[in-house]
């Protein structure tokens, strides 16, 4: 019988090493020359078709796969590394983060637990975050995929506090009647999703109206809590937002904290991107009150530029956080010595058991750049937003649709005829398809807005100018073609 060939390591390490260096060079070239590329281009049908193939039984040469990546994948990503990408809220990544990802992948650590330094690196990042947000030493923190998961973990810890340890066995059906939670109408939908996924239900989330600046109306919050208590319900959780997804508005965190704590509610902050404004001494005062949070959810992969994915949840009461998730089945028993030591483990603070070494790319990014420089990059995107606000104000064809608080500018083109919502949606699609710049869309008080979220450390004034020029040119072209069609 022939011997099985089991190893997946190369026969020729020198050849693989040379191939690896070519791959690394290609990615450095990509990052160095990003601005020369279109922000985005749709993948042609042939490229999509080229991916379709039966399950590969035989192997391929890595050089061929590398070529397939360079030709058929790299040009057709969404483009968030590009300085003219302004859509949604995406981080740009850094070359340092890329290198750290390579090291982490090579080590292939499973950071669910056990006695190993990667767990210690994650704990150190958690200590840094506790320091940044002025949380006590007893706070806990873990990496997760993103803020959606981090928000859900916060809801679960708050549920554990409201209902006690029994809820983990008995479940909500037995004891969770009447739980209600609060967030603003401008909050990210993942807060409602967290209610759904935790079994509390979307209907138990009150969407508190916002003021003229899109901030939670705290008087309405107080009234809603009082009304629910009056009806015999059990308010348990309030999520304020530091940097809303539409306009980057910051809820009055200090006031929400007071109301939450006066009523015995858990005070959570969704700071997906906005929480990282703490890294800038000039912006940090805007987040006053965040230090009173019971938990904060945020992403390293947005404003902190760490490559995807790197969400994080920080919980003031680390012991309660542990009690929400910890379980020790026989195969995960902790021991006083050997590799099964070093408890508690990251898997005791969330639903994931096997976990990647996300902490390394965050540790590298924080150490390599230092928080001063990261804060400067963040403040720089806010300065660009103010620049864009000014440029929009100078152009009568444009109208600002929301105050500019941090790094997001919402405006629209005032086309002289036709439906403004349709016109602006078409204009943004024109701009994206032209590969010039990539803002996204949202709707504010019933009006479709061009939404420019400046998150990328690579963006400069010339990129904002290119976007504005593109919008003006494409709007003119669009208006001209309507005239030609209608013969006006
Ligand atoms: C991006 C964002 C989220 C979701 O975060 P993910 O990392 O995409 O899961 C939640 N809240 C706000 C305010 C956001 O901007």
Tab-separated table of C-alpha atoms and ligand atoms in Angstrom:
chain	number	residue	atom	x	y	z
A	1	UNK	CA	0.000	0.000	0.000
A	2	UNK	CA	1.309	3.434	-0.919
A	3	UNK	CA	2.178	5.718	1.971
A	4	UNK	CA	-0.175	8.672	2.492
A	5	UNK	CA	1.240	12.063	1.816
A	6	UNK	CA	-0.051	13.938	4.860
A	7	UNK	CA	1.987	17.095	5.268
A	8	UNK	CA	0.701	20.284	3.684
A	9	UNK	CA	4.050	22.028	4.023
A	10	UNK	CA	6.034	22.637	0.839
A	11	UNK	CA	8.738	20.313	-0.497
A	12	UNK	CA	10.677	23.364	-1.572
A	13	UNK	CA	10.634	26.006	1.153
A	14	UNK	CA	12.952	28.292	-0.833
A	15	UNK	CA	10.480	28.451	-3.732
A	16	UNK	CA	7.569	29.186	-1.427
A	17	UNK	CA	9.594	31.852	0.348
A	18	UNK	CA	10.295	33.591	-2.982
A	19	UNK	CA	6.608	33.329	-3.877
A	20	UNK	CA	5.665	34.771	-0.484
A	21	UNK	CA	7.978	37.737	-0.980
A	22	UNK	CA	6.350	38.461	-4.362
A	23	UNK	CA	2.928	38.452	-2.679
A	24	UNK	CA	4.114	40.800	0.037
A	25	UNK	CA	5.612	43.150	-2.562
A	26	UNK	CA	2.351	43.190	-4.494
A	27	UNK	CA	0.442	44.281	-1.419
A	28	UNK	CA	2.969	47.006	-0.620
A	29	UNK	CA	2.651	48.204	-4.238
A	30	UNK	CA	-1.126	48.170	-3.903
A	31	UNK	CA	-1.067	50.275	-0.741
A	32	UNK	CA	1.604	52.666	-2.019
A	33	UNK	CA	-0.265	53.398	-5.266
A	34	UNK	CA	-3.889	53.252	-4.102
A	35	UNK	CA	-4.793	56.747	-5.242
A	36	UNK	CA	-3.981	55.874	-8.873
A	37	UNK	CA	-6.775	53.285	-8.939
A	38	UNK	CA	-10.527	53.781	-9.234
A	39	UNK	CA	-12.151	53.616	-5.798
A	40	UNK	CA	-14.481	50.876	-6.982
A	41	UNK	CA	-15.382	49.095	-10.170
A	42	UNK	CA	-17.969	46.438	-10.589
A	43	UNK	CA	-16.565	43.004	-11.386
A	44	UNK	CA	-17.310	42.082	-15.022
A	45	UNK	CA	-19.495	39.030	-15.617
A	46	UNK	CA	-16.493	37.036	-16.964
A	47	UNK	CA	-14.621	37.614	-13.717
A	48	UNK	CA	-17.526	36.370	-11.631
A	49	UNK	CA	-17.920	33.415	-13.969
A	50	UNK	CA	-14.217	32.571	-13.691
A	51	UNK	CA	-14.696	31.786	-9.986
A	52	UNK	CA	-17.320	29.155	-10.711
A	53	UNK	CA	-15.706	25.748	-10.760
A	54	UNK	CA	-16.330	22.357	-9.241
A	55	UNK	CA	-14.732	21.466	-5.909
A	56	UNK	CA	-11.023	21.290	-6.755
A	57	UNK	CA	-9.828	17.725	-6.263
A	58	UNK	CA	-6.342	18.394	-7.522
A	59	UNK	CA	-4.102	21.171	-6.269
A	60	UNK	CA	-2.877	24.227	-8.178
A	61	UNK	CA	0.315	26.211	-8.350
A	62	UNK	CA	0.253	29.071	-5.825
A	63	UNK	CA	1.711	31.393	-8.457
A	64	UNK	CA	-1.460	30.836	-10.527
A	65	UNK	CA	-3.693	31.485	-7.521
A	66	UNK	CA	-1.712	34.617	-6.739
A	67	UNK	CA	-2.301	35.798	-10.321
A	68	UNK	CA	-6.034	35.058	-9.971
A	69	UNK	CA	-6.062	37.175	-6.810
A	70	UNK	CA	-4.214	40.086	-8.416
A	71	UNK	CA	-6.281	40.070	-11.625
A	72	UNK	CA	-9.726	38.917	-10.568
A	73	UNK	CA	-10.089	39.803	-6.887
A	74	UNK	CA	-7.960	42.747	-5.793
A	75	UNK	CA	-9.403	45.237	-8.344
A	76	UNK	CA	-12.999	44.384	-7.417
A	77	UNK	CA	-13.139	44.877	-3.660
A	78	UNK	CA	-15.299	47.655	-2.246
A	79	UNK	CA	-12.303	49.983	-2.031
A	80	UNK	CA	-12.341	51.134	1.583
A	81	UNK	CA	-8.546	51.366	1.661
A	82	UNK	CA	-8.770	54.094	-1.020
A	83	UNK	CA	-8.529	57.738	0.118
A	84	UNK	CA	-11.699	58.634	-1.851
A	85	UNK	CA	-13.827	55.996	-0.127
A	86	UNK	CA	-16.409	57.825	1.999
A	87	UNK	CA	-19.236	55.279	2.172
A	88	UNK	CA	-20.865	53.844	5.278
A	89	UNK	CA	-18.251	53.783	8.080
A	90	UNK	CA	-15.256	51.754	6.929
A	91	UNK	CA	-11.691	51.884	8.171
A	92	UNK	CA	-8.805	52.156	5.726
A	93	UNK	CA	-6.368	49.712	7.311
A	94	UNK	CA	-2.609	50.257	7.486
A	95	UNK	CA	0.510	48.475	6.219
A	96	UNK	CA	1.455	47.849	9.861
A	97	UNK	CA	-1.879	46.134	10.481
A	98	UNK	CA	-1.375	44.015	7.379
A	99	UNK	CA	2.009	42.808	8.611
A	100	UNK	CA	0.637	42.027	12.067
A	101	UNK	CA	-2.119	39.940	10.438
A	102	UNK	CA	0.544	37.973	8.612
A	103	UNK	CA	2.415	37.259	11.854
A	104	UNK	CA	-0.793	36.248	13.625
A	105	UNK	CA	-1.781	33.943	10.754
A	106	UNK	CA	1.655	32.316	10.819
A	107	UNK	CA	1.432	31.686	14.555
A	108	UNK	CA	-2.151	30.421	14.169
A	109	UNK	CA	-2.898	30.879	17.865
A	110	UNK	CA	-6.327	29.905	19.133
A	111	UNK	CA	-6.966	32.679	21.650
A	112	UNK	CA	-10.002	31.099	23.324
A	113	UNK	CA	-7.883	30.498	26.405
A	114	UNK	CA	-5.071	28.505	28.029
A	115	UNK	CA	-1.750	29.662	29.381
A	116	UNK	CA	-0.203	31.563	26.474
A	117	UNK	CA	1.131	35.034	25.728
A	118	UNK	CA	-1.449	35.845	22.997
A	119	UNK	CA	-4.089	35.850	25.773
A	120	UNK	CA	-1.842	38.205	27.734
A	121	UNK	CA	-1.564	40.538	24.720
A	122	UNK	CA	-5.363	40.701	24.549
A	123	UNK	CA	-5.523	41.451	28.290
A	124	UNK	CA	-3.004	44.258	27.792
A	125	UNK	CA	-5.093	45.844	25.036
A	126	UNK	CA	-8.086	45.576	27.401
A	127	UNK	CA	-6.071	47.356	30.131
A	128	UNK	CA	-5.180	50.111	27.670
A	129	UNK	CA	-8.827	50.545	26.769
A	130	UNK	CA	-9.809	50.649	30.452
A	131	UNK	CA	-7.184	53.391	30.916
A	132	UNK	CA	-8.421	55.318	27.868
A	133	UNK	CA	-12.044	55.298	29.041
A	134	UNK	CA	-11.150	55.726	32.746
A	135	UNK	CA	-12.646	52.370	33.722
A	136	UNK	CA	-11.431	50.619	36.907
A	137	UNK	CA	-8.764	47.886	36.926
A	138	UNK	CA	-11.528	45.349	37.515
A	139	UNK	CA	-13.039	46.048	34.088
A	140	UNK	CA	-12.937	43.358	31.425
A	141	UNK	CA	-12.668	43.499	27.674
A	142	UNK	CA	-12.577	41.110	24.746
A	143	UNK	CA	-12.203	41.247	21.011
A	144	UNK	CA	-15.183	40.203	18.921
A	145	UNK	CA	-16.015	40.451	15.230
A	146	UNK	CA	-17.553	43.907	15.420
A	147	UNK	CA	-19.732	46.331	17.332
A	148	UNK	CA	-22.870	44.371	16.390
A	149	UNK	CA	-21.580	41.443	18.445
A	150	UNK	CA	-20.191	43.746	21.148
A	151	UNK	CA	-23.600	45.404	21.585
A	152	UNK	CA	-25.239	42.000	21.899
A	153	UNK	CA	-22.761	40.948	24.573
A	154	UNK	CA	-23.591	44.127	26.508
A	155	UNK	CA	-27.310	43.292	26.320
A	156	UNK	CA	-26.579	39.811	27.663
A	157	UNK	CA	-24.532	41.133	30.602
A	158	UNK	CA	-27.303	43.625	31.394
A	159	UNK	CA	-29.879	40.823	31.174
A	160	UNK	CA	-27.779	38.734	33.562
A	161	UNK	CA	-27.684	41.665	35.988
A	162	UNK	CA	-31.423	42.341	35.737
A	163	UNK	CA	-32.548	38.724	36.140
A	164	UNK	CA	-29.736	37.080	38.098
A	165	UNK	CA	-27.793	33.893	37.444
A	166	UNK	CA	-30.991	31.811	37.080
A	167	UNK	CA	-31.785	33.315	33.695
A	168	UNK	CA	-28.936	31.338	32.179
A	169	UNK	CA	-30.748	28.086	32.975
A	170	UNK	CA	-34.398	29.097	33.086
A	171	UNK	CA	-34.322	31.354	30.010
A	172	UNK	CA	-36.384	34.407	29.233
A	173	UNK	CA	-39.621	32.507	28.707
A	174	UNK	CA	-39.633	31.597	32.390
A	175	UNK	CA	-38.507	34.883	33.883
A	176	UNK	CA	-37.942	37.625	31.326
A	177	UNK	CA	-41.438	39.063	31.047
A	178	UNK	CA	-41.643	42.791	30.746
A	179	UNK	CA	-37.987	43.664	30.132
A	180	UNK	CA	-37.727	46.915	28.168
A	181	UNK	CA	-34.751	48.778	26.735
A	182	UNK	CA	-34.119	52.208	25.246
A	183	UNK	CA	-32.040	53.727	22.497
A	184	UNK	CA	-32.511	56.671	20.152
A	185	UNK	CA	-34.294	56.691	16.819
A	186	UNK	CA	-30.882	57.420	15.267
A	187	UNK	CA	-29.232	54.318	16.771
A	188	UNK	CA	-27.757	51.591	14.599
A	189	UNK	CA	-30.169	48.763	13.850
A	190	UNK	CA	-27.839	46.219	15.459
A	191	UNK	CA	-29.193	47.366	18.869
A	192	UNK	CA	-32.645	46.168	17.782
A	193	UNK	CA	-31.035	43.068	16.323
A	194	UNK	CA	-29.395	42.386	19.700
A	195	UNK	CA	-32.866	42.472	21.298
A	196	UNK	CA	-34.043	39.995	18.687
A	197	UNK	CA	-31.062	37.636	19.016
A	198	UNK	CA	-31.109	37.637	22.813
A	199	UNK	CA	-34.793	36.650	22.797
A	200	UNK	CA	-35.936	39.903	24.408
A	201	UNK	CA	-37.532	40.971	21.156
A	202	UNK	CA	-37.391	44.084	18.997
A	203	UNK	CA	-40.736	45.261	20.349
A	204	UNK	CA	-39.130	45.660	23.787
A	205	UNK	CA	-36.815	48.373	22.444
A	206	UNK	CA	-38.142	51.926	22.715
A	207	UNK	CA	-36.771	54.238	20.034
A	208	UNK	CA	-36.523	57.606	21.781
A	209	UNK	CA	-36.948	60.628	19.468
A	210	UNK	CA	-33.964	62.833	18.649
A	211	UNK	CA	-33.548	66.608	18.854
A	212	UNK	CA	-32.704	68.985	15.988
A	213	UNK	CA	-29.075	67.791	16.163
A	214	UNK	CA	-30.040	64.092	15.961
A	215	UNK	CA	-29.174	63.531	19.657
A	216	UNK	CA	-31.349	61.507	21.998
A	217	UNK	CA	-34.058	63.653	23.606
A	218	UNK	CA	-33.340	62.892	27.265
A	219	UNK	CA	-36.640	64.300	28.489
A	220	UNK	CA	-38.446	61.860	26.231
A	221	UNK	CA	-36.197	59.107	27.634
A	222	UNK	CA	-37.189	59.937	31.209
A	223	UNK	CA	-40.866	60.006	30.264
A	224	UNK	CA	-40.666	56.681	28.438
A	225	UNK	CA	-38.997	54.986	31.413
A	226	UNK	CA	-41.600	56.438	33.807
A	227	UNK	CA	-44.465	55.325	31.570
A	228	UNK	CA	-43.073	51.797	31.323
A	229	UNK	CA	-42.577	51.539	35.090
A	230	UNK	CA	-46.140	52.803	35.501
A	231	UNK	CA	-47.364	49.981	33.247
A	232	UNK	CA	-45.583	47.381	35.357
A	233	UNK	CA	-42.777	46.761	32.855
A	234	UNK	CA	-39.116	46.317	33.792
A	235	UNK	CA	-36.760	48.851	32.171
A	236	UNK	CA	-33.238	47.345	32.282
A	237	UNK	CA	-30.991	48.772	29.561
A	238	UNK	CA	-30.287	52.010	27.753
A	239	UNK	CA	-27.886	52.319	24.828
A	240	UNK	CA	-26.635	55.792	24.004
A	241	UNK	CA	-24.685	56.326	20.815
A	242	UNK	CA	-21.357	58.144	20.591
A	243	UNK	CA	-21.216	58.874	16.874
A	244	UNK	CA	-24.440	57.840	15.158
A	245	UNK	CA	-24.118	56.065	11.876
A	246	UNK	CA	-26.062	58.685	9.888
A	247	UNK	CA	-24.644	61.975	11.139
A	248	UNK	CA	-22.029	61.145	13.835
A	249	UNK	CA	-24.210	62.837	16.460
A	250	UNK	CA	-23.233	62.142	20.063
A	251	UNK	CA	-26.064	61.565	22.527
A	252	UNK	CA	-25.835	63.616	25.776
A	253	UNK	CA	-23.853	60.846	27.480
A	254	UNK	CA	-23.598	62.433	30.928
A	255	UNK	CA	-27.338	63.084	31.134
A	256	UNK	CA	-28.259	59.615	29.821
A	257	UNK	CA	-25.887	58.122	32.427
A	258	UNK	CA	-27.676	60.029	35.206
A	259	UNK	CA	-31.112	58.947	34.034
A	260	UNK	CA	-30.050	55.335	33.552
A	261	UNK	CA	-28.427	55.060	36.969
A	262	UNK	CA	-31.190	56.937	38.809
A	263	UNK	CA	-33.610	54.320	37.446
A	264	UNK	CA	-31.378	51.296	38.009
A	265	UNK	CA	-30.743	50.718	34.290
A	266	UNK	CA	-27.597	49.450	32.647
A	267	UNK	CA	-25.917	52.316	30.752
A	268	UNK	CA	-24.321	51.111	27.525
A	269	UNK	CA	-22.557	53.208	24.888
A	270	UNK	CA	-22.467	52.174	21.233
A	271	UNK	CA	-19.265	53.936	20.243
A	272	UNK	CA	-18.623	51.862	17.121
A	273	UNK	CA	-16.413	54.491	15.539
A	274	UNK	CA	-17.017	57.542	17.743
A	275	UNK	CA	-15.538	56.110	20.946
A	276	UNK	CA	-12.097	56.282	19.352
A	277	UNK	CA	-12.384	60.092	19.418
A	278	UNK	CA	-10.993	59.566	22.950
A	279	UNK	CA	-7.591	59.160	21.273
A	280	UNK	CA	-7.657	62.846	20.288
A	281	UNK	CA	-7.288	65.248	23.232
A	282	UNK	CA	-9.116	67.889	21.181
A	283	UNK	CA	-12.149	65.652	20.567
A	284	UNK	CA	-12.276	63.646	23.816
A	285	UNK	CA	-14.291	66.329	25.702
A	286	UNK	CA	-17.164	65.721	23.247
A	287	UNK	CA	-17.509	62.266	24.820
A	288	UNK	CA	-17.792	63.528	28.392
A	289	UNK	CA	-19.922	61.075	30.354
A	290	UNK	CA	-18.660	57.965	28.550
A	291	UNK	CA	-16.548	57.203	31.639
A	292	UNK	CA	-19.809	56.466	33.510
A	293	UNK	CA	-20.819	53.699	31.104
A	294	UNK	CA	-21.404	50.183	32.386
A	295	UNK	CA	-20.206	48.925	29.014
A	296	UNK	CA	-18.834	50.348	25.777
A	297	UNK	CA	-18.872	48.691	22.347
A	298	UNK	CA	-16.513	49.908	19.651
A	299	UNK	CA	-14.480	48.852	16.652
A	300	UNK	CA	-10.746	49.008	16.136
A	301	UNK	CA	-11.478	48.410	12.442
A	302	UNK	CA	-13.132	51.782	11.840
A	303	UNK	CA	-11.485	54.979	13.111
A	304	UNK	CA	-8.534	53.111	14.663
A	305	UNK	CA	-7.616	51.727	11.202
A	306	UNK	CA	-6.912	48.168	12.357
A	307	UNK	CA	-7.655	45.686	9.543
A	308	UNK	CA	-10.976	43.835	9.643
A	309	UNK	CA	-12.292	42.460	11.813
A	310	UNK	CA	-11.626	43.864	15.271
A	311	UNK	CA	-14.624	44.797	17.407
A	312	UNK	CA	-14.305	45.189	21.164
A	313	UNK	CA	-16.516	45.236	24.232
A	314	UNK	CA	-15.379	46.807	27.499
A	315	UNK	CA	-17.386	46.065	30.664
A	316	UNK	CA	-16.961	47.975	33.924
A	317	UNK	CA	-17.873	45.006	36.148
A	318	UNK	CA	-15.540	42.319	34.849
A	319	UNK	CA	-16.831	39.722	37.289
A	320	UNK	CA	-20.434	40.165	36.142
A	321	UNK	CA	-19.221	39.954	32.545
A	322	UNK	CA	-17.503	36.626	33.341
A	323	UNK	CA	-20.570	35.307	35.142
A	324	UNK	CA	-22.641	35.993	32.037
A	325	UNK	CA	-20.709	33.571	29.869
A	326	UNK	CA	-18.389	31.363	31.946
A	327	UNK	CA	-19.039	27.641	31.865
A	328	UNK	CA	-16.627	24.801	32.363
A	329	UNK	CA	-17.537	21.651	30.558
A	330	UNK	CA	-15.209	18.742	31.428
A	331	UNK	CA	-13.013	19.222	28.370
A	332	UNK	CA	-12.339	22.879	29.279
A	333	UNK	CA	-11.478	22.315	32.926
A	334	UNK	CA	-9.026	24.837	34.363
A	335	UNK	CA	-5.941	23.567	36.146
A	336	UNK	CA	-3.567	25.169	38.637
A	337	UNK	CA	-0.584	24.279	36.453
A	338	UNK	CA	0.237	23.329	32.885
A	339	UNK	CA	-1.334	24.724	29.743
A	340	UNK	CA	-4.873	24.672	31.137
A	341	UNK	CA	-3.945	27.428	33.619
A	342	UNK	CA	-4.237	31.194	33.415
A	343	UNK	CA	-8.002	31.318	33.996
A	344	UNK	CA	-10.235	33.280	33.355
A	345	UNK	CA	-9.928	32.900	29.623
A	346	UNK	CA	-11.274	35.070	26.801
A	347	UNK	CA	-13.910	32.402	26.077
A	348	UNK	CA	-15.382	33.194	29.524
A	349	UNK	CA	-16.380	36.673	28.297
A	350	UNK	CA	-18.343	35.942	25.156
A	351	UNK	CA	-19.956	33.233	23.060
A	352	UNK	CA	-16.849	32.388	20.996
A	353	UNK	CA	-14.631	29.494	22.015
A	354	UNK	CA	-12.101	29.342	19.177
A	355	UNK	CA	-10.917	32.868	18.459
A	356	UNK	CA	-8.205	34.420	16.321
A	357	UNK	CA	-5.345	36.558	17.601
A	358	UNK	CA	-7.128	39.846	16.759
A	359	UNK	CA	-5.341	41.513	19.637
A	360	UNK	CA	-2.000	41.399	17.829
A	361	UNK	CA	-2.975	43.752	15.002
A	362	UNK	CA	-4.473	46.192	17.529
A	363	UNK	CA	-1.373	45.923	19.757
A	364	UNK	CA	0.916	46.542	16.744
A	365	UNK	CA	-1.161	49.485	15.566
A	366	UNK	CA	-1.265	51.161	18.988
A	367	UNK	CA	2.447	50.560	19.612
A	368	UNK	CA	3.690	51.370	16.102
A	369	UNK	CA	1.853	54.669	15.681
A	370	UNK	CA	1.247	55.634	19.301
A	371	UNK	CA	-2.067	57.033	20.403
A	372	UNK	CA	-1.003	60.653	19.768
A	373	UNK	CA	-0.575	60.018	16.080
A	374	UNK	CA	-3.734	57.943	15.873
A	375	UNK	CA	-5.633	60.745	17.588
A	376	UNK	CA	-4.185	63.200	15.063
A	377	UNK	CA	-5.382	61.044	12.166
A	378	UNK	CA	-8.849	60.975	13.731
A	379	UNK	CA	-8.892	64.731	14.318
A	380	UNK	CA	-7.678	65.156	10.730
A	381	UNK	CA	-10.774	63.420	9.353
A	382	UNK	CA	-12.947	65.791	11.398
A	383	UNK	CA	-11.055	68.777	9.993
A	384	UNK	CA	-11.724	67.449	6.495
A	385	UNK	CA	-15.419	67.144	7.341
A	386	UNK	CA	-15.446	70.814	8.358
A	387	UNK	CA	-13.658	71.683	5.119
A	388	UNK	CA	-16.318	69.793	3.148
A	389	UNK	CA	-19.062	71.514	5.149
A	390	UNK	CA	-17.549	74.866	4.145
A	391	UNK	CA	-17.268	73.887	0.470
A	392	UNK	CA	-20.882	72.678	0.423
A	393	UNK	CA	-21.916	76.001	1.962
A	394	UNK	CA	-20.145	77.924	-0.822
A	395	UNK	CA	-22.075	76.122	-3.558
A	396	UNK	CA	-25.699	77.144	-4.067
A	397	UNK	CA	-26.380	73.855	-5.885
A	398	UNK	CA	-25.845	71.981	-2.625
A	399	UNK	CA	-27.707	71.997	0.679
A	400	UNK	CA	-26.377	70.736	4.017
A	401	UNK	CA	-28.847	68.327	5.689
A	402	UNK	CA	-27.354	67.842	9.163
A	403	UNK	CA	-24.969	69.664	11.473
A	404	UNK	CA	-21.390	68.421	11.250
A	405	UNK	CA	-20.326	67.099	14.649
A	406	UNK	CA	-17.366	64.834	13.899
A	407	UNK	CA	-16.451	63.254	10.574
A	408	UNK	CA	-19.749	62.815	8.692
A	409	UNK	CA	-21.259	65.345	6.295
A	410	UNK	CA	-24.784	64.886	4.909
A	411	UNK	CA	-25.949	67.088	2.065
A	412	UNK	CA	-27.809	66.927	-1.221
A	413	UNK	CA	-27.793	68.425	-4.668
A	414	UNK	CA	-30.691	70.787	-5.285
A	415	UNK	CA	-31.458	69.757	-8.849
A	416	UNK	CA	-33.702	72.433	-10.356
A	417	UNK	CA	-36.298	69.921	-11.477
A	418	UNK	CA	-37.518	66.379	-10.883
A	419	UNK	CA	-37.572	64.356	-7.695
A	420	UNK	CA	-34.651	65.336	-5.466
A	421	UNK	CA	-34.466	61.936	-3.760
A	422	UNK	CA	-34.209	60.066	-7.057
A	423	UNK	CA	-31.746	62.601	-8.427
A	424	UNK	CA	-29.359	62.347	-5.476
A	425	UNK	CA	-29.535	58.552	-5.367
A	426	UNK	CA	-28.725	58.408	-9.078
A	427	UNK	CA	-25.931	60.952	-8.666
A	428	UNK	CA	-24.214	58.893	-5.967
A	429	UNK	CA	-24.467	55.769	-8.130
A	430	UNK	CA	-22.988	57.749	-11.074
A	431	UNK	CA	-20.073	58.837	-8.910
A	432	UNK	CA	-19.435	55.338	-7.571
A	433	UNK	CA	-19.591	53.811	-11.043
A	434	UNK	CA	-17.201	56.425	-12.376
A	435	UNK	CA	-14.739	55.233	-9.719
A	436	UNK	CA	-14.070	58.831	-8.649
A	437	UNK	CA	-15.226	58.716	-5.030
A	438	UNK	CA	-17.593	56.648	-2.960
A	439	UNK	CA	-20.001	58.371	-0.595
A	440	UNK	CA	-23.135	56.432	0.378
A	441	UNK	CA	-26.772	57.400	0.896
A	442	UNK	CA	-29.066	57.769	3.833
A	443	UNK	CA	-32.433	59.371	4.530
A	444	UNK	CA	-32.679	62.223	7.040
A	445	UNK	CA	-36.139	63.485	8.031
A	446	UNK	CA	-37.542	62.049	4.843
A	447	UNK	CA	-34.864	63.507	2.537
A	448	UNK	CA	-32.359	61.351	0.673
A	449	UNK	CA	-28.881	62.580	1.616
A	450	UNK	CA	-25.440	62.120	0.118
A	451	UNK	CA	-23.582	60.873	3.154
A	452	UNK	CA	-19.829	61.385	3.325
A	453	UNK	CA	-18.168	59.584	6.231
A	454	UNK	CA	-14.483	60.480	6.392
A	455	UNK	CA	-12.865	57.644	8.306
A	456	UNK	CA	-9.756	56.870	6.284
A	457	UNK	CA	-6.426	58.304	7.471
A	458	UNK	CA	-5.354	58.552	3.799
A	459	UNK	CA	-8.040	61.052	2.770
A	460	UNK	CA	-6.873	64.602	2.001
A	461	UNK	CA	-8.411	67.853	0.776
A	462	UNK	CA	-7.671	66.957	-2.831
A	463	UNK	CA	-9.835	63.833	-2.380
A	464	UNK	CA	-12.734	65.915	-1.073
A	465	UNK	CA	-12.222	68.329	-3.988
A	466	UNK	CA	-12.218	65.430	-6.470
A	467	UNK	CA	-15.499	64.172	-5.027
A	468	UNK	CA	-17.154	67.615	-5.215
A	469	UNK	CA	-15.926	68.214	-8.762
A	470	UNK	CA	-17.182	64.755	-9.720
A	471	UNK	CA	-20.595	65.431	-8.203
A	472	UNK	CA	-20.889	68.779	-9.986
A	473	UNK	CA	-19.821	67.395	-13.336
A	474	UNK	CA	-22.049	64.332	-13.139
A	475	UNK	CA	-25.023	66.398	-11.937
A	476	UNK	CA	-24.608	68.703	-14.931
A	477	UNK	CA	-24.380	65.747	-17.293
A	478	UNK	CA	-27.473	64.179	-15.727
A	479	UNK	CA	-29.470	67.433	-16.013
A	480	UNK	CA	-28.329	67.944	-19.610
A	481	UNK	CA	-29.373	64.431	-20.599
A	482	UNK	CA	-32.846	64.912	-19.053
A	483	UNK	CA	-33.200	68.073	-21.116
A	484	UNK	CA	-32.161	66.289	-24.290
A	485	UNK	CA	-34.639	63.466	-23.606
A	486	UNK	CA	-37.522	65.818	-22.896
A	487	UNK	CA	-36.469	68.180	-25.687
A	488	UNK	CA	-36.610	71.215	-23.380
B	1	LIG	C1	-20.634	50.354	12.232
B	1	LIG	C2	-21.559	50.574	13.348
B	1	LIG	C3	-22.115	49.493	14.053
B	1	LIG	C4	-21.904	48.083	13.627
B	1	LIG	O1	-20.574	47.703	13.805
B	1	LIG	P1	-19.977	46.432	13.060
B	1	LIG	O2	-18.540	46.452	13.416
B	1	LIG	O3	-20.228	46.647	11.602
B	1	LIG	O4	-20.696	45.239	13.573
B	1	LIG	C5	-22.898	49.765	15.140
B	1	LIG	N1	-23.136	51.027	15.551
B	1	LIG	C6	-22.639	52.097	14.895
B	1	LIG	C7	-22.928	53.473	15.420
B	1	LIG	C8	-21.824	51.902	13.774
B	1	LIG	O5	-21.308	52.952	13.128
